Coordinates of N, CA, C and O in Angstrom, one line a residue:
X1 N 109.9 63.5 92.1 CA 108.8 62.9 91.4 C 107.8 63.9 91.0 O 107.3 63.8 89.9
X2 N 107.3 65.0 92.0 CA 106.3 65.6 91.4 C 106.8 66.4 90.3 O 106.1 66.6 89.3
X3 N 108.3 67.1 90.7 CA 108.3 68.2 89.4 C 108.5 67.6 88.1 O 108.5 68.4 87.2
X4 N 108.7 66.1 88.0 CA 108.5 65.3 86.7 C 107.1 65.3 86.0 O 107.0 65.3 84.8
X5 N 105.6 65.3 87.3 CA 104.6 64.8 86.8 C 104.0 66.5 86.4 O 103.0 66.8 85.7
X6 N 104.8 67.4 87.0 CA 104.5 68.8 86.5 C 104.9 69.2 85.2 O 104.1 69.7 84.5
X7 N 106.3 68.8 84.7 CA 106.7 69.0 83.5 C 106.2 67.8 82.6 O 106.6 68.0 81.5
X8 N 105.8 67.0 82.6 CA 104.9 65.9 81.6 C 103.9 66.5 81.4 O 103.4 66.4 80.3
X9 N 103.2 67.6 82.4 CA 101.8 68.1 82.2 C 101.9 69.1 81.9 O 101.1 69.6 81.1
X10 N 103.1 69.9 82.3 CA 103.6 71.2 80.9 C 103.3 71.4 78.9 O 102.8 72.1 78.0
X11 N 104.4 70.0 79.3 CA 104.3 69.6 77.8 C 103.1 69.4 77.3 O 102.8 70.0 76.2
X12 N 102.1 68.4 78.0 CA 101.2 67.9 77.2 C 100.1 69.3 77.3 O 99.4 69.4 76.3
X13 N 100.0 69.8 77.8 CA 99.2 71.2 77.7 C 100.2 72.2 76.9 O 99.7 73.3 76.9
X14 N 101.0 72.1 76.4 CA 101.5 73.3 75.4 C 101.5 72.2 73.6 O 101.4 72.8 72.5
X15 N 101.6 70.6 73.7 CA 101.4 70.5 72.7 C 99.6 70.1 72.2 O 99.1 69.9 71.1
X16 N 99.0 70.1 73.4 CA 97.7 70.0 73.1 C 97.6 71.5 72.4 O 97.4 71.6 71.2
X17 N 97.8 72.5 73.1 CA 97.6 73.5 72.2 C 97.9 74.1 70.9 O 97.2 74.8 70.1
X18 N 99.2 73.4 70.7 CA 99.6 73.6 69.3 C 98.7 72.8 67.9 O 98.4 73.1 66.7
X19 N 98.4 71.3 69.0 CA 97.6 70.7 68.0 C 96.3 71.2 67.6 O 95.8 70.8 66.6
X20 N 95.8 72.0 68.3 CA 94.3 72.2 68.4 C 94.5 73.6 67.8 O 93.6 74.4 68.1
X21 N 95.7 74.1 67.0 CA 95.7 74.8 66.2 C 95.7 76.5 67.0 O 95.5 77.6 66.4
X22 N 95.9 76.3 68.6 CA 95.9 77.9 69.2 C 97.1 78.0 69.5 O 97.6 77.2 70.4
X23 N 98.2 79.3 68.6 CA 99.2 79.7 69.2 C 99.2 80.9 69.9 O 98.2 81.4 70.2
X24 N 100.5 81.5 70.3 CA 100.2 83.0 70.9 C 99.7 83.9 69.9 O 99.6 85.1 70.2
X25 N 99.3 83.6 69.0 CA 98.4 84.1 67.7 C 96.8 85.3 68.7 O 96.5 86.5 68.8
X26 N 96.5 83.8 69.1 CA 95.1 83.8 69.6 C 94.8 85.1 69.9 O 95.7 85.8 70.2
X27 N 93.1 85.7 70.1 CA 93.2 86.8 70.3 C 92.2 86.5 71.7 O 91.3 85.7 71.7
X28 N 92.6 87.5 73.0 CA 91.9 87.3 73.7 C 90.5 88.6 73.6 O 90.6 89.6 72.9
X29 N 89.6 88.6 74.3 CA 88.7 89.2 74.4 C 88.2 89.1 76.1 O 88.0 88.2 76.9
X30 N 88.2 90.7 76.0 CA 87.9 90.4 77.5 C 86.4 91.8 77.5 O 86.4 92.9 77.0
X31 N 85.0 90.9 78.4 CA 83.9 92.0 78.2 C 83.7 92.6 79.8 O 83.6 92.1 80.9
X32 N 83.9 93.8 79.3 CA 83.9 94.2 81.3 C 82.9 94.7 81.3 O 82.4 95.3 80.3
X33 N 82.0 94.8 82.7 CA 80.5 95.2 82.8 C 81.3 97.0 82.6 O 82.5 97.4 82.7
X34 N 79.8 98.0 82.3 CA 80.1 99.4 82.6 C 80.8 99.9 83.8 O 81.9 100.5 83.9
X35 N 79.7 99.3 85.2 CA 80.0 100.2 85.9 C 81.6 99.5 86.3 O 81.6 100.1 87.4
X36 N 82.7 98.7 86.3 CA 83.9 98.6 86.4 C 84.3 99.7 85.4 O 85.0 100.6 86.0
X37 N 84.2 99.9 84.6 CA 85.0 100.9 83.4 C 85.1 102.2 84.4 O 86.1 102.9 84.8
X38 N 83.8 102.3 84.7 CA 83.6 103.5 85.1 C 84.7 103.7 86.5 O 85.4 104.6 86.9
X39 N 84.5 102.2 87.0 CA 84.9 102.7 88.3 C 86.6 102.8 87.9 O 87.2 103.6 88.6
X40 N 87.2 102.0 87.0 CA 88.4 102.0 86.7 C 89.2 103.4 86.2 O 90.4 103.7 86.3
X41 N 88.2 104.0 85.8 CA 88.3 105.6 85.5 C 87.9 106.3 86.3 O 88.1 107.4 85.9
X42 N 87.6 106.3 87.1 CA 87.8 107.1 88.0 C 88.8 107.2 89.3 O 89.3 108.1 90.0
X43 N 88.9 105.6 89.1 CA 90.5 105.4 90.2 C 91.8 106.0 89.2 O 92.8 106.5 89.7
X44 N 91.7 105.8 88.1 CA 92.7 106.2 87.3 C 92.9 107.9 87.4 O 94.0 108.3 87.5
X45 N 91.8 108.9 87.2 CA 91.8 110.1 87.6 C 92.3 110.6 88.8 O 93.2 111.5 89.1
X46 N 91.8 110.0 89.5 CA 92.1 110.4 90.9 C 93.6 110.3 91.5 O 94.1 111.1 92.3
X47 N 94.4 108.9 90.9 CA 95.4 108.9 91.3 C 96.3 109.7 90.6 O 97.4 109.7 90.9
X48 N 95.9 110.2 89.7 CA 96.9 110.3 88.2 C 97.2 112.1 88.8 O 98.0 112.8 88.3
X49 N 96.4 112.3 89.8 CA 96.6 114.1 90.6 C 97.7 113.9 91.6 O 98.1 115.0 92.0
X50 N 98.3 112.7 92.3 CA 99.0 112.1 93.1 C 100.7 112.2 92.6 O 101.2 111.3 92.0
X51 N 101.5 113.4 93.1 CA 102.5 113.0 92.3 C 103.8 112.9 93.4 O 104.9 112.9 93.0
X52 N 103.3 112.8 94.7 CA 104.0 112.9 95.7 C 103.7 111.7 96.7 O 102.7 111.2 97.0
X53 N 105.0 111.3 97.2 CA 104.2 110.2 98.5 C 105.1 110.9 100.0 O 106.0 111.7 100.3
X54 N 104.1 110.1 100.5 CA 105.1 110.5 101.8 C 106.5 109.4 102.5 O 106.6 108.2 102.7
X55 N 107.2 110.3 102.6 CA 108.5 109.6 102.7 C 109.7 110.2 103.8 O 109.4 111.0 104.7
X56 N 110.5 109.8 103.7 CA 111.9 110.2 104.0 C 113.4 110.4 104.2 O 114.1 109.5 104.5
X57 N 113.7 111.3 104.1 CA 114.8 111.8 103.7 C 116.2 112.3 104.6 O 115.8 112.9 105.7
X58 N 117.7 112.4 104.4 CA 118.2 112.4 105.8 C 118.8 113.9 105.8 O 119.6 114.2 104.9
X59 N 118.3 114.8 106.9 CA 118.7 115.8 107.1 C 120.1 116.2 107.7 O 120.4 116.6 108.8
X60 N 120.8 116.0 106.4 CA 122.4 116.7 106.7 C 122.9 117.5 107.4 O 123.7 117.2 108.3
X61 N 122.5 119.0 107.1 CA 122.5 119.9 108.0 C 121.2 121.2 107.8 O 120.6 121.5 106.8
X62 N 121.0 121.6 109.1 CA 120.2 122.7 108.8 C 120.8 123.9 109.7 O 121.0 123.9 110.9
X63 N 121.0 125.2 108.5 CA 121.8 126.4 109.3 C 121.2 127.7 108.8 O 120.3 127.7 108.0
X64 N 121.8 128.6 109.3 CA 120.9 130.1 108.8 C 122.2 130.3 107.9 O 121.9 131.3 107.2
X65 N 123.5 129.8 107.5 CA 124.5 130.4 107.2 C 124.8 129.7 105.2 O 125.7 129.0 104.7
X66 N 124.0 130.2 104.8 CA 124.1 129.6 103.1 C 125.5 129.0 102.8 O 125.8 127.9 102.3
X67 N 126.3 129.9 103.2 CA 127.4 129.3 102.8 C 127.9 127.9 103.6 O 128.5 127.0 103.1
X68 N 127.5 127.8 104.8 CA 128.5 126.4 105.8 C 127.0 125.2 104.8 O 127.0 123.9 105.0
X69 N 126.1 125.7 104.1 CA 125.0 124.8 103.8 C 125.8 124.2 102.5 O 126.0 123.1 102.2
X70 N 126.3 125.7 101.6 CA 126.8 124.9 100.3 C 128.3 124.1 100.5 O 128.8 123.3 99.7
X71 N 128.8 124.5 101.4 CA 130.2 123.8 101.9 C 129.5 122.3 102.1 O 129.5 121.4 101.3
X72 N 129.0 122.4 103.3 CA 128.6 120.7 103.5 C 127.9 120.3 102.6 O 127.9 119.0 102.7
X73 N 127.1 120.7 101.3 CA 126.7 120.2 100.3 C 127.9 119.6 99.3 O 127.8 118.5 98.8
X74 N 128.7 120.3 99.1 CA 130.2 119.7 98.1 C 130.7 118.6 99.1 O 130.8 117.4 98.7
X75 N 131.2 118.8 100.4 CA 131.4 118.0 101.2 C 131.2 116.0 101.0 O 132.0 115.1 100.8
X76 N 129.5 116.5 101.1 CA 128.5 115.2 100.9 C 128.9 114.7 99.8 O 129.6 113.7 99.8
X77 N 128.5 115.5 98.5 CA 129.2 115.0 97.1 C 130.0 114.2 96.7 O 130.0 113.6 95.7
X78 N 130.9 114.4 97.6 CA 132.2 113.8 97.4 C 132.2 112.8 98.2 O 133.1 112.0 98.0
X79 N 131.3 112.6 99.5 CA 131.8 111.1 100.3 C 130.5 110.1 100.0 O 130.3 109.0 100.5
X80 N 129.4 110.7 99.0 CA 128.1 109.4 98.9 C 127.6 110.0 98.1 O 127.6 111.2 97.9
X81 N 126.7 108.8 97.3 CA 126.3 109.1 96.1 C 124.2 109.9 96.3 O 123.5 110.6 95.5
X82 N 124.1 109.6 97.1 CA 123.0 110.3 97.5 C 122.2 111.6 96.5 O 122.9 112.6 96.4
X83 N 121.2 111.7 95.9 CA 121.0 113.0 95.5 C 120.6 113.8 96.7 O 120.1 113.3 97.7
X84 N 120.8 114.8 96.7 CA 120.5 116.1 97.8 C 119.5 117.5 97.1 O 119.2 117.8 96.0
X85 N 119.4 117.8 98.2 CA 117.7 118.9 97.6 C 118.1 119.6 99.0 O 118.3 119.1 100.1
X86 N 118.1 121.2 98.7 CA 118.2 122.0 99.7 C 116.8 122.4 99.8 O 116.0 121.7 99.1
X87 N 116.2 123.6 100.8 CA 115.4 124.2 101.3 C 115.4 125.9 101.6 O 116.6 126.2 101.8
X88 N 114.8 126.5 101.5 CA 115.0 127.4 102.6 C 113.6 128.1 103.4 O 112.9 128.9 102.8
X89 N 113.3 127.6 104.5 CA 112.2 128.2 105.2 C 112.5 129.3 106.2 O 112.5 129.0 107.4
X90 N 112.6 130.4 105.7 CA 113.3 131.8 106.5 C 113.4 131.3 108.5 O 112.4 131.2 109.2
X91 N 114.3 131.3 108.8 CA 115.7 132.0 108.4 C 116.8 130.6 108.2 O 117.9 130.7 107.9
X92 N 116.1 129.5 108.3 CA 116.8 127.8 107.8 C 117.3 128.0 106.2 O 116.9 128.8 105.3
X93 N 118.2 127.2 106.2 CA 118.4 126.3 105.0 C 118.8 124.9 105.4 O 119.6 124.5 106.2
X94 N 117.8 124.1 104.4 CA 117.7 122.5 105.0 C 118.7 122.1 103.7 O 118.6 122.4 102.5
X95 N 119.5 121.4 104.4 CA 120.1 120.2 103.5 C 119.8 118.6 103.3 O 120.2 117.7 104.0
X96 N 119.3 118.6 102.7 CA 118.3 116.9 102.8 C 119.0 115.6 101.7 O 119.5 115.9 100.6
X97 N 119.0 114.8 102.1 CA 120.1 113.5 101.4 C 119.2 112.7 101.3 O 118.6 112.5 102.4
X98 N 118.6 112.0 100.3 CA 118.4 110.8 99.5 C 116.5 110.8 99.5 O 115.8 111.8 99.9
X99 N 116.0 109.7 99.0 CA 114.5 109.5 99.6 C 114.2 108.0 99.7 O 114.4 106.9 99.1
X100 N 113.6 108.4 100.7 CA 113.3 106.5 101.3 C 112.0 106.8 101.2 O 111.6 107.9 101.3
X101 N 111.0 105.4 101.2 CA 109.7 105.2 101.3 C 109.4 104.6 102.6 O 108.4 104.9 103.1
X102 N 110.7 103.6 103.3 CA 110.1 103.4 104.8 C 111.6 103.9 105.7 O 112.8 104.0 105.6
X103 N 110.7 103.9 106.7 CA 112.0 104.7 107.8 C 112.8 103.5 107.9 O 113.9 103.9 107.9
X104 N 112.7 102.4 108.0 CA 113.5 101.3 108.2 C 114.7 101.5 106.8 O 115.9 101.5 107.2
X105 N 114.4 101.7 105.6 CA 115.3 102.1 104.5 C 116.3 103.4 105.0 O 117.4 103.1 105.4
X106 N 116.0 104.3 105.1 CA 116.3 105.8 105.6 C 117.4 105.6 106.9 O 118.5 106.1 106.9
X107 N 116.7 104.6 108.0 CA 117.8 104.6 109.1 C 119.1 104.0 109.2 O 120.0 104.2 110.0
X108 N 119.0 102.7 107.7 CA 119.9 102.0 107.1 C 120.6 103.0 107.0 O 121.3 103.2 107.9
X109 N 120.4 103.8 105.9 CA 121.6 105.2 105.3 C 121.7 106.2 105.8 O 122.4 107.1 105.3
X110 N 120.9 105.9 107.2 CA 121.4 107.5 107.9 C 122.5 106.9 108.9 O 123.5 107.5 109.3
X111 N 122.3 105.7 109.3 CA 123.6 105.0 109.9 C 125.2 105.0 109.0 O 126.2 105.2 109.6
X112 N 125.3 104.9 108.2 CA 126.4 105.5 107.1 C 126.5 106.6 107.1 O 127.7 107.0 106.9
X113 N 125.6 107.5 107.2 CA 126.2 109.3 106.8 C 125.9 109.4 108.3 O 125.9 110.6 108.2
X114 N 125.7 109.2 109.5 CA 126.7 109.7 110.5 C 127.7 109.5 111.1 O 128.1 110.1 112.1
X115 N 128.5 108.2 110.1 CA 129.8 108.0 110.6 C 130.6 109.8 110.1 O 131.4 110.3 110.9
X116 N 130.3 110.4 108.9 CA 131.0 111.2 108.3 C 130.0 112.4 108.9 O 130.5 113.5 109.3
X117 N 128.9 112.2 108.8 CA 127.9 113.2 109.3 C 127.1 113.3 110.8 O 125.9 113.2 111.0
X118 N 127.8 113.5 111.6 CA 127.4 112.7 113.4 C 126.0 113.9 113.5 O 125.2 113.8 114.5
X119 N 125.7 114.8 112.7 CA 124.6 115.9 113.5 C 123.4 115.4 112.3 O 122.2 115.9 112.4
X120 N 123.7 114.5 111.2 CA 122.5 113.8 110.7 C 121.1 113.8 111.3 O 121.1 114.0 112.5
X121 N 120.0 113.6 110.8 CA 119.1 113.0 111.2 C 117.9 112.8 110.2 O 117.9 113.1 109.0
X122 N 116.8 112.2 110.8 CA 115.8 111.8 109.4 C 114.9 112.8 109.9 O 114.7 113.4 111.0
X123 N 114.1 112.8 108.5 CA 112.7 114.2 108.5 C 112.3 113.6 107.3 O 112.9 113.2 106.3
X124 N 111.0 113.6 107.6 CA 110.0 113.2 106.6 C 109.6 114.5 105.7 O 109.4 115.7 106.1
X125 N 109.4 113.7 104.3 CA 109.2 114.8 103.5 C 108.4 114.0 102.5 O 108.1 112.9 102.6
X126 N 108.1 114.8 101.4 CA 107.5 114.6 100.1 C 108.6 114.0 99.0 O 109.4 114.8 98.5
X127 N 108.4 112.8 98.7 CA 109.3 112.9 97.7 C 108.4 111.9 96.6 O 107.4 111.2 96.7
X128 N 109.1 112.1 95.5 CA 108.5 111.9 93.8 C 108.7 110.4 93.7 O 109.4 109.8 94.4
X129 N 107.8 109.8 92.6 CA 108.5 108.7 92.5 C 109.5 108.7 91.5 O 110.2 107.7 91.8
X130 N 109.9 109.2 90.6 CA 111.2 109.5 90.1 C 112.5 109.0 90.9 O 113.2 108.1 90.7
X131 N 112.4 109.9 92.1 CA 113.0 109.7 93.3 C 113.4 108.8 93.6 O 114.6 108.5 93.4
X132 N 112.2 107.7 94.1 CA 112.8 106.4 94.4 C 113.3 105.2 93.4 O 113.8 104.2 93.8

């Protein structure tokens, strides 16, 4: 019964409108005090320097040995669709899998890549919103 007395009151509020001669034509006008503008611009600056969030990502392997890094990188390739992003912070090379925004996302998919990957683990990092 109500969602009857909702759609009777649909109708009659879209044909009151038509009669009264306003379609999506209409133009709206909206007057905003200054100091909003201002403050709207300035949140807009501020964030717009923001091009990173904090997140994370599942650390595949990390070894001093470039090569066992790009082996397990082709490896990965081929068992999950993940994008991957290496590292190198002397004398490491990080191999890192995917980007999550909450660790509860991340531990989902790090539960999958240690059936194939058992020395997995998560590490928080910087990632883009692109990314996600």
């Amino acid at each position: 019964m109500e969602m009857h007395k909702y759609r009777f009151g649909m109708i009659a509020a879209i044909g009151l409108l038509y009669s009264t001669g306003i379609s999506s034509q209409t133009e709206v006008v909206i007057h905003e005090e200054p100091v909003v503008s201002q403050e709207m611009e300035k949140y807009i600056k501020n964030n717009s320097l923001v091009t990173h969030l904090s997140g994370w990502r599942i650390a595949v392997v990390t070894t001093t040995d470039r090569r066992l890094m790009e082996q397990t990188k082709t490896k990965f390739q081929q068992q999950f669709e993940y994008k991957l992003k290496w590292d190198y912070n002397e004398p490491y090379y990080y191999l890192k899998a995917g980007a999550f925004l909450t660790r509860t996302e991340a531990n989902q998919a790090l539960d999958v890549v240690k059936k194939k990957f058992p020395g997995a683990y998560l590490s928080m990092d910087k990632v883009t919103y692109e990314e996600l």
